[in-house]
GROMACS .gro file of C-alpha atoms in nm:
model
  188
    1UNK     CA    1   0.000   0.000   0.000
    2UNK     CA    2   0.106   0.356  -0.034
    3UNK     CA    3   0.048   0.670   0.104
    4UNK     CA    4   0.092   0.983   0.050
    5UNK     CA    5   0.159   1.305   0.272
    6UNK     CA    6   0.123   1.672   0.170
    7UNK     CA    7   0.251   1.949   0.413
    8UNK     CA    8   0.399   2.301   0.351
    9UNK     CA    9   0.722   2.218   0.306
   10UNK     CA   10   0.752   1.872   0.168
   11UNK     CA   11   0.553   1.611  -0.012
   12UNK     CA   12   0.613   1.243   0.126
   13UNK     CA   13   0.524   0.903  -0.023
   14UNK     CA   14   0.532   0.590   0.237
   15UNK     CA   15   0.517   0.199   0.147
   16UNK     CA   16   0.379   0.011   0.407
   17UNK     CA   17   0.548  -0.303   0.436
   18UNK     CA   18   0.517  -0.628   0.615
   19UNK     CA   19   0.471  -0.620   1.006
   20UNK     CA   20   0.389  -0.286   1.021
   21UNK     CA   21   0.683  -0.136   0.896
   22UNK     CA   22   0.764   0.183   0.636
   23UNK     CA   23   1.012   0.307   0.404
   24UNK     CA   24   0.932   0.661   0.358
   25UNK     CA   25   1.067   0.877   0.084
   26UNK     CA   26   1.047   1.275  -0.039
   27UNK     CA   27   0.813   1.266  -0.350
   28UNK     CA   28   0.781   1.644  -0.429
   29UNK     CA   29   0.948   1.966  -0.304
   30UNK     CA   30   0.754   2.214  -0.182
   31UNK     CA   31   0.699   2.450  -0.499
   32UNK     CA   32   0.600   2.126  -0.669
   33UNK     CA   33   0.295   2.045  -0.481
   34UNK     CA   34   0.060   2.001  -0.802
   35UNK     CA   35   0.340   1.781  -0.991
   36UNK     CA   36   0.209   1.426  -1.124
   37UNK     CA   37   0.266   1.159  -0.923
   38UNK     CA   38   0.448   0.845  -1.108
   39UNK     CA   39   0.381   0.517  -0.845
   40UNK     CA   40   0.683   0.320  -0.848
   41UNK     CA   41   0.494  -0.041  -0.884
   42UNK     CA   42   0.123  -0.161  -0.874
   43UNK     CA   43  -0.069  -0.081  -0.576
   44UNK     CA   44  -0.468  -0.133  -0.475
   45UNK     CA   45  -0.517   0.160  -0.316
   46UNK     CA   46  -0.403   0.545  -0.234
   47UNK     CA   47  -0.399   0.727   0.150
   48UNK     CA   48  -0.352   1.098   0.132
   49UNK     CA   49  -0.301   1.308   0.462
   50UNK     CA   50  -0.265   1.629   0.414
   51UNK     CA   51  -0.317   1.954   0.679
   52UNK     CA   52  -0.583   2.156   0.626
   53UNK     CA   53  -0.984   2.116   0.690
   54UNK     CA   54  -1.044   1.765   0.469
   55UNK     CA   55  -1.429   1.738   0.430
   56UNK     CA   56  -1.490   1.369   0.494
   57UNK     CA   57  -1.590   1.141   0.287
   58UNK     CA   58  -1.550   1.342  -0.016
   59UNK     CA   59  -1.202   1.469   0.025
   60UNK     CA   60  -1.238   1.746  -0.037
   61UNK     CA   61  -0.970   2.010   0.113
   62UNK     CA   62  -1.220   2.335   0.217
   63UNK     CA   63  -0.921   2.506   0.355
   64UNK     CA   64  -0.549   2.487   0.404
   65UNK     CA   65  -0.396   2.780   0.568
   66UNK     CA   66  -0.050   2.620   0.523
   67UNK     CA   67  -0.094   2.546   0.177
   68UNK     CA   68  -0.344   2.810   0.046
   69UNK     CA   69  -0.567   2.515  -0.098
   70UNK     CA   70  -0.928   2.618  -0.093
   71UNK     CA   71  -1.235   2.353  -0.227
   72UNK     CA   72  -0.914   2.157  -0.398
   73UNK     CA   73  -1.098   1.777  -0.447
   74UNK     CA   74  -0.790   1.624  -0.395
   75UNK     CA   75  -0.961   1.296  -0.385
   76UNK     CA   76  -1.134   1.323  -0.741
   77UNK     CA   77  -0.813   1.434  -0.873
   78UNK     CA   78  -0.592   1.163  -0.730
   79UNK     CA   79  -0.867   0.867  -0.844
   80UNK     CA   80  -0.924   0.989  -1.206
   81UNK     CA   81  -0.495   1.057  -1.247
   82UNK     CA   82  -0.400   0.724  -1.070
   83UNK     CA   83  -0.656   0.491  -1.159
   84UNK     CA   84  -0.706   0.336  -0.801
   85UNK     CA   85  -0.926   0.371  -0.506
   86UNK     CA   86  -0.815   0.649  -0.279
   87UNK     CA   87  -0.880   0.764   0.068
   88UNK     CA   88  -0.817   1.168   0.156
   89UNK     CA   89  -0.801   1.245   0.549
   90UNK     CA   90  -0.702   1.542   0.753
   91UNK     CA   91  -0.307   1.428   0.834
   92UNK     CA   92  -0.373   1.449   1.229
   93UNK     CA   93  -0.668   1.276   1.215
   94UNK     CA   94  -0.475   0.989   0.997
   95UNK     CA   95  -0.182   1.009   1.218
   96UNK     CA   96  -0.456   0.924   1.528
   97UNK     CA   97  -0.582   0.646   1.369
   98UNK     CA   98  -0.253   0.538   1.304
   99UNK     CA   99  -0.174   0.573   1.686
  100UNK     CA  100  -0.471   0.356   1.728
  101UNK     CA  101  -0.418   0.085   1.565
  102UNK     CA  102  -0.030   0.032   1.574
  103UNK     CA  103   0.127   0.298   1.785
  104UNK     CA  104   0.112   0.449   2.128
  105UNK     CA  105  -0.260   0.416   2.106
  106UNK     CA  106  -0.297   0.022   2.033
  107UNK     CA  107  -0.503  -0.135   2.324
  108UNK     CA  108  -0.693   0.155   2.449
  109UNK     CA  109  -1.040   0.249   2.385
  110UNK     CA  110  -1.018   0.615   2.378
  111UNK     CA  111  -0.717   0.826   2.209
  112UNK     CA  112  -0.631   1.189   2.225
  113UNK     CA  113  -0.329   1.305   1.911
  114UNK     CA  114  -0.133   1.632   1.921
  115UNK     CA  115   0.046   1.701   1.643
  116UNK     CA  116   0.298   1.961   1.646
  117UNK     CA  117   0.495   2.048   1.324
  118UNK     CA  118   0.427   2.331   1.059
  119UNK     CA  119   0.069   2.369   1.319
  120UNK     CA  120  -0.082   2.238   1.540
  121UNK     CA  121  -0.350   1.970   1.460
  122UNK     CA  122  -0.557   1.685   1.657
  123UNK     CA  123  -0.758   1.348   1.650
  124UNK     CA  124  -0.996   1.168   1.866
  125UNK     CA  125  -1.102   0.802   1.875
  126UNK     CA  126  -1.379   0.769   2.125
  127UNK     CA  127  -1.489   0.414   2.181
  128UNK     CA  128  -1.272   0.290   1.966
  129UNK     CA  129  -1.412   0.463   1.699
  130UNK     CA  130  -1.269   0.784   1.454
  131UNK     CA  131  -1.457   1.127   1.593
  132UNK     CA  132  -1.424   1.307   1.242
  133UNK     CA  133  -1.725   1.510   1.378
  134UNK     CA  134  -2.041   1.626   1.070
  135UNK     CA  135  -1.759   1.708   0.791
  136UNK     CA  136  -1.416   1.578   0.914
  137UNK     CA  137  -1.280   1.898   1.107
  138UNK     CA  138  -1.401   1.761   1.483
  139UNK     CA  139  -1.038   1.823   1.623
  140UNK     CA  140  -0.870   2.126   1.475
  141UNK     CA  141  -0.765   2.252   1.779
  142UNK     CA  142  -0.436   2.431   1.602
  143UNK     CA  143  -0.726   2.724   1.548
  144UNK     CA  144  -0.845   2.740   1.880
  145UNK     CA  145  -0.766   3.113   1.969
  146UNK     CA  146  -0.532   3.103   2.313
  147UNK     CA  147  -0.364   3.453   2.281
  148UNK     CA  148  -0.655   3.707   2.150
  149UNK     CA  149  -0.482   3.979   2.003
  150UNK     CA  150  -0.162   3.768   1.894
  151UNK     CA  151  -0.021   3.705   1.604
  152UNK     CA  152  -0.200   3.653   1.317
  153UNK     CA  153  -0.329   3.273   1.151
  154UNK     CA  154  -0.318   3.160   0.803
  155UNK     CA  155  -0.717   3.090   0.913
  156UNK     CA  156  -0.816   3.469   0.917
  157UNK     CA  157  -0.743   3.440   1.316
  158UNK     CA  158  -0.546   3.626   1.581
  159UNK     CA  159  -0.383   3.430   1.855
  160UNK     CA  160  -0.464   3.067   1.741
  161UNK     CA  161  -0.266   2.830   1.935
  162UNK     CA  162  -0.106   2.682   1.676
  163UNK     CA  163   0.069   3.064   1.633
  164UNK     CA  164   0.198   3.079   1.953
  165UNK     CA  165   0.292   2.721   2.008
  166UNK     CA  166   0.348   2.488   1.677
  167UNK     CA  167   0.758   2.460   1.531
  168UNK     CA  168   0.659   2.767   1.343
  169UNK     CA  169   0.585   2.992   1.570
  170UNK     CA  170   0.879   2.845   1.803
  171UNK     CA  171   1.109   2.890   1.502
  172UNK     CA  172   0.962   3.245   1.448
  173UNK     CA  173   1.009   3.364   1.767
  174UNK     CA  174   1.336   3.205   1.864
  175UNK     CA  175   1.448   3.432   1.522
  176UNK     CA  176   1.281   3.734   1.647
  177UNK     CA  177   1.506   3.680   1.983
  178UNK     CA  178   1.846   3.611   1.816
  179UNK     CA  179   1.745   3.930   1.659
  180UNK     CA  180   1.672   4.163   2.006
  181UNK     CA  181   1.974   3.973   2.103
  182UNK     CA  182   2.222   4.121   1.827
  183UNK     CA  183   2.058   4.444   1.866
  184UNK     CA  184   2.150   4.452   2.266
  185UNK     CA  185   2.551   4.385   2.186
  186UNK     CA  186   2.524   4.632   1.925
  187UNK     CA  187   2.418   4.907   2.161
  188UNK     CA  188   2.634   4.767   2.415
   0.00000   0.00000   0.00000
């Protein structure tokens, strides 16, 4: 099986192997996010994960701050261009399920995923079960606004958490203080 992940930086391809091991492997760069995609050997079916709100089942991607996507049917696209059946999901909620069935997650009834990276994003399983909630964005808690006022979200936002807290903003800030920092010796 293969899957495929789409972030802001870097596009990934993964072959599941046997025993629940992966070889994982850069597909696409990040200014080549629309590129075809050539699979390296037959396959039955296609997993994209991808951050952004994916509108489940119909994988569709409403919005991506990350990625500026907006109504892109990545689904549609990837099924008519690689002839296979194919399964879009939000990449923390895939990631959960992932945690659920083979990871940290395996044997418990009820899971709670953080992802931090690029954002912030989340997953439930409750009962054992995915919560996607009506359309798929039940746990987009990278948008939930912790600083009001702060800085400003991809999403239209101020303050969301994922702005104050994801490897973005930590990279982003940690810049801004080298920078304060050079400034101090300078006057010193």
């Amino acid at each position: 099986a293969w899957s495929v992940e789409i972030g802001e930086h870097r596009v990934q391809q993964s072959r599941a192997l046997l025993h629940g091991r992966s070889e994982h492997a850069p597909l696409l760069g990040a200014d080549d996010q629309r590129q075809d995609i050539d699979l390296p050997e037959p396959v039955g079916a296609i997993g994209i994960a991808a951050a952004g709100l994916m509108e489940w089942p119909s994988g569709v991607m409403k919005f991506s701050p990350n990625i500026a996507w907006r109504d892109e049917p990545l689904l549609d696209h990837a099924a008519k261009a690689l002839g296979v059946p194919v399964v879009a999901e939000n990449d923390a909620t895939a990631a959960t399920w992932g945690e659920f069935l083979l990871g940290s997650g395996r044997g418990f009834r009820h899971v709670l995923f953080v992802g931090v990276g690029t954002g912030i994003g989340g997953g439930m399983v409750i009962d054992g079960a995915l919560f996607r909630g009506a359309h798929g964005f039940a746990a987009e808690i990278g948008h939930i606004i912790v600083e009001p006022g702060g800085p400003p979200c991809g999403c239209g936002n101020q303050g969301c958490w994922e702005q104050v807290a994801s490897g973005s903003a930590v990279t982003r800030e940690g810049r801004a203080a080298r920078g304060h920092a050079r400034r101090l010796v300078a006057q010193v």
